[in-house]
Amino acid sequence: MTPASQRSHLIRLIHVAKRDLCLTDDVYRDMLQHAVGASSVAKLSVRQLEQVLSTLKSRGFVIKKAAKRVAADKPEQPVDRHSRMVRELWIELHSLGAVRDSTEAALNGFVRRMVGVDALQWLSNKQTSDVIEHLKKWRSRVMAKRG
């Protein structure tokens, strides 16, 4: 880890600790003043930031393992049968080589371009039908090209 990235990591941890410990700005600045003689972490060295973090740990802050970014990598998927059909057609098109990216994010991007709605779970029945029909026709064209 480079010194700059280590520094920014420590600053983020300190701000998380401030939030987790419910420190007001005044209490936080007093703690900084007592720990390293400064009222802000902006110009502190890595060593001073480590001292601040140590002080926050002594006050009860515990570093937790970062939660995986489920929302970004795998958004909540609707489970109704029409949404499953859209997803299955999308994955089938991927297996046929017509779609490069089979992820939920790519599917949502396709839906957004097609009907102007950001996610599959927000489609109306009419929009869902339009997407299904479009994907079926696309699959038929791909299959016809294959012979």
mmCIF file of C-alpha atoms in Angstrom:
data_model
loop_
_atom_site.group_PDB
_atom_site.id
_atom_site.type_symbol
_atom_site.label_atom_id
_atom_site.label_comp_id
_atom_site.label_asym_id
_atom_site.label_seq_id
_atom_site.Cartn_x
_atom_site.Cartn_y
_atom_site.Cartn_z
ATOM 1 C CA MET A 1 0.000 0.000 0.000
ATOM 2 C CA THR A 2 1.463 3.364 -0.972
ATOM 3 C CA PRO A 3 1.806 6.037 1.713
ATOM 4 C CA ALA A 4 -0.891 8.140 0.018
ATOM 5 C CA SER A 5 -3.364 5.263 -0.156
ATOM 6 C CA GLN A 6 -2.512 4.219 3.409
ATOM 7 C CA ARG A 7 -3.127 7.789 4.531
ATOM 8 C CA SER A 8 -6.512 8.016 2.809
ATOM 9 C CA HIS A 9 -7.453 4.582 4.192
ATOM 10 C CA LEU A 10 -6.659 5.725 7.734
ATOM 11 C CA ILE A 11 -8.621 8.955 7.268
ATOM 12 C CA ARG A 12 -11.659 6.951 6.083
ATOM 13 C CA LEU A 13 -11.349 4.643 9.099
ATOM 14 C CA ILE A 14 -11.159 7.640 11.437
ATOM 15 C CA HIS A 15 -14.312 9.127 9.928
ATOM 16 C CA VAL A 16 -16.095 5.772 10.215
ATOM 17 C CA ALA A 17 -15.006 5.596 13.861
ATOM 18 C CA LYS A 18 -16.310 9.121 14.461
ATOM 19 C CA ARG A 19 -19.680 8.082 13.059
ATOM 20 C CA ASP A 20 -19.794 4.698 14.831
ATOM 21 C CA LEU A 21 -18.886 6.239 18.193
ATOM 22 C CA CYS A 22 -21.443 9.033 17.650
ATOM 23 C CA LEU A 23 -18.868 11.743 18.341
ATOM 24 C CA THR A 24 -20.031 15.311 17.893
ATOM 25 C CA ASP A 25 -17.704 17.653 16.022
ATOM 26 C CA ASP A 26 -16.624 19.319 19.276
ATOM 27 C CA VAL A 27 -15.869 16.026 21.024
ATOM 28 C CA TYR A 28 -14.070 14.743 17.908
ATOM 29 C CA ARG A 29 -11.881 17.849 17.668
ATOM 30 C CA ASP A 30 -11.092 17.708 21.389
ATOM 31 C CA MET A 31 -10.063 14.061 21.005
ATOM 32 C CA LEU A 32 -7.810 15.002 18.057
ATOM 33 C CA GLN A 33 -6.286 17.842 20.063
ATOM 34 C CA HIS A 34 -5.472 15.519 22.977
ATOM 35 C CA ALA A 35 -4.241 12.662 20.751
ATOM 36 C CA VAL A 36 -1.978 14.553 18.322
ATOM 37 C CA GLY A 37 -2.317 18.271 18.998
ATOM 38 C CA ALA A 38 -4.374 19.074 15.886
ATOM 39 C CA SER A 39 -8.018 19.868 15.233
ATOM 40 C CA SER A 40 -8.226 18.191 11.822
ATOM 41 C CA VAL A 41 -6.863 15.048 10.183
ATOM 42 C CA ALA A 42 -6.228 16.854 6.895
ATOM 43 C CA LYS A 43 -2.512 17.502 7.415
ATOM 44 C CA LEU A 44 -1.604 14.674 9.757
ATOM 45 C CA SER A 45 1.134 12.195 8.943
ATOM 46 C CA VAL A 46 0.482 8.464 8.682
ATOM 47 C CA ARG A 47 2.028 7.982 12.115
ATOM 48 C CA GLN A 48 -0.261 10.635 13.642
ATOM 49 C CA LEU A 49 -3.299 9.126 11.905
ATOM 50 C CA GLU A 50 -2.390 5.747 13.407
ATOM 51 C CA GLN A 51 -2.232 7.409 16.849
ATOM 52 C CA VAL A 52 -5.705 8.896 16.316
ATOM 53 C CA LEU A 53 -7.053 5.512 15.222
ATOM 54 C CA SER A 54 -5.477 3.881 18.280
ATOM 55 C CA THR A 55 -7.182 6.456 20.510
ATOM 56 C CA LEU A 56 -10.520 5.770 18.825
ATOM 57 C CA LYS A 57 -10.015 2.018 19.324
ATOM 58 C CA SER A 58 -9.357 2.626 23.017
ATOM 59 C CA ARG A 59 -12.727 4.417 23.146
ATOM 60 C CA GLY A 60 -14.497 1.360 21.755
ATOM 61 C CA PHE A 61 -14.160 1.555 17.981
ATOM 62 C CA VAL A 62 -13.847 -1.857 16.335
ATOM 63 C CA ILE A 63 -12.812 -2.247 12.710
ATOM 64 C CA LYS A 64 -15.269 -4.547 11.041
ATOM 65 C CA LYS A 65 -14.642 -6.550 7.927
ATOM 66 C CA ALA A 66 -15.976 -4.633 4.947
ATOM 67 C CA ALA A 67 -19.319 -5.881 3.690
ATOM 68 C CA LYS A 68 -19.314 -7.130 0.151
ATOM 69 C CA ARG A 69 -20.874 -4.746 -2.309
ATOM 70 C CA VAL A 70 -23.900 -6.826 -3.090
ATOM 71 C CA ALA A 71 -25.925 -3.905 -4.386
ATOM 72 C CA ALA A 72 -23.376 -3.023 -7.039
ATOM 73 C CA ASP A 73 -22.429 -6.541 -8.079
ATOM 74 C CA LYS A 74 -25.746 -8.300 -7.778
ATOM 75 C CA PRO A 75 -28.801 -6.076 -7.375
ATOM 76 C CA GLU A 76 -31.940 -7.510 -5.849
ATOM 77 C CA GLN A 77 -33.626 -9.648 -8.460
ATOM 78 C CA PRO A 78 -37.389 -9.790 -8.855
ATOM 79 C CA VAL A 79 -38.746 -13.329 -8.691
ATOM 80 C CA ASP A 80 -42.017 -13.170 -10.616
ATOM 81 C CA ARG A 81 -42.308 -15.525 -13.588
ATOM 82 C CA HIS A 82 -42.181 -12.773 -16.229
ATOM 83 C CA SER A 83 -38.976 -11.333 -14.810
ATOM 84 C CA ARG A 84 -37.482 -14.828 -14.692
ATOM 85 C CA MET A 85 -38.451 -15.269 -18.345
ATOM 86 C CA VAL A 86 -36.711 -12.016 -19.304
ATOM 87 C CA ARG A 87 -33.590 -13.091 -17.391
ATOM 88 C CA GLU A 88 -33.627 -16.585 -18.938
ATOM 89 C CA LEU A 89 -33.942 -15.161 -22.455
ATOM 90 C CA TRP A 90 -31.078 -12.758 -21.710
ATOM 91 C CA ILE A 91 -28.858 -15.592 -20.470
ATOM 92 C CA GLU A 92 -29.826 -17.735 -23.461
ATOM 93 C CA LEU A 93 -28.831 -14.904 -25.803
ATOM 94 C CA HIS A 94 -25.527 -14.729 -23.945
ATOM 95 C CA SER A 95 -24.951 -18.456 -24.412
ATOM 96 C CA LEU A 96 -25.707 -18.006 -28.130
ATOM 97 C CA GLY A 97 -23.075 -15.269 -28.310
ATOM 98 C CA ALA A 98 -25.513 -12.438 -29.042
ATOM 99 C CA VAL A 99 -25.015 -10.776 -25.639
ATOM 100 C CA ARG A 100 -21.493 -10.122 -24.318
ATOM 101 C CA ASP A 101 -22.396 -9.451 -20.700
ATOM 102 C CA SER A 102 -24.946 -11.645 -18.929
ATOM 103 C CA THR A 103 -24.940 -9.696 -15.650
ATOM 104 C CA GLU A 104 -27.993 -8.141 -14.046
ATOM 105 C CA ALA A 105 -26.441 -4.704 -14.559
ATOM 106 C CA ALA A 106 -26.154 -5.328 -18.310
ATOM 107 C CA LEU A 107 -29.748 -6.559 -18.448
ATOM 108 C CA ASN A 108 -30.897 -3.449 -16.586
ATOM 109 C CA GLY A 109 -28.969 -1.308 -19.077
ATOM 110 C CA PHE A 110 -30.734 -3.059 -21.959
ATOM 111 C CA VAL A 111 -34.124 -2.538 -20.297
ATOM 112 C CA ARG A 112 -33.283 1.138 -19.678
ATOM 113 C CA ARG A 113 -32.423 1.681 -23.348
ATOM 114 C CA MET A 114 -35.457 -0.206 -24.547
ATOM 115 C CA VAL A 115 -38.264 1.128 -22.346
ATOM 116 C CA GLY A 116 -36.662 3.901 -20.288
ATOM 117 C CA VAL A 117 -36.983 2.138 -16.907
ATOM 118 C CA ASP A 118 -33.851 1.663 -14.785
ATOM 119 C CA ALA A 119 -34.470 -1.851 -13.494
ATOM 120 C CA LEU A 120 -36.385 -4.972 -14.386
ATOM 121 C CA GLN A 121 -38.377 -4.982 -11.146
ATOM 122 C CA TRP A 122 -39.941 -1.606 -11.977
ATOM 123 C CA LEU A 123 -41.433 -2.588 -15.333
ATOM 124 C CA SER A 124 -45.166 -2.461 -15.920
ATOM 125 C CA ASN A 125 -46.861 -5.543 -17.374
ATOM 126 C CA LYS A 126 -46.935 -3.928 -20.833
ATOM 127 C CA GLN A 127 -43.245 -3.026 -20.678
ATOM 128 C CA THR A 128 -42.351 -6.531 -19.502
ATOM 129 C CA SER A 129 -44.297 -8.013 -22.427
ATOM 130 C CA ASP A 130 -42.530 -5.684 -24.862
ATOM 131 C CA VAL A 131 -39.113 -6.697 -23.502
ATOM 132 C CA ILE A 132 -39.997 -10.409 -23.651
ATOM 133 C CA GLU A 133 -41.240 -10.151 -27.228
ATOM 134 C CA HIS A 134 -38.160 -8.206 -28.286
ATOM 135 C CA LEU A 135 -35.844 -10.800 -26.726
ATOM 136 C CA LYS A 136 -37.770 -13.666 -28.363
ATOM 137 C CA LYS A 137 -37.477 -12.024 -31.793
ATOM 138 C CA TRP A 138 -33.788 -11.390 -31.186
ATOM 139 C CA ARG A 139 -33.310 -15.055 -30.232
ATOM 140 C CA SER A 140 -35.175 -16.129 -33.409
ATOM 141 C CA ARG A 141 -32.905 -13.965 -35.584
ATOM 142 C CA VAL A 142 -29.802 -15.397 -33.915
ATOM 143 C CA MET A 143 -31.075 -18.957 -34.323
ATOM 144 C CA ALA A 144 -31.944 -18.314 -38.001
ATOM 145 C CA LYS A 145 -28.396 -17.094 -38.673
ATOM 146 C CA ARG A 146 -26.988 -20.219 -37.076
ATOM 147 C CA GLY A 147 -29.064 -22.385 -39.421
#
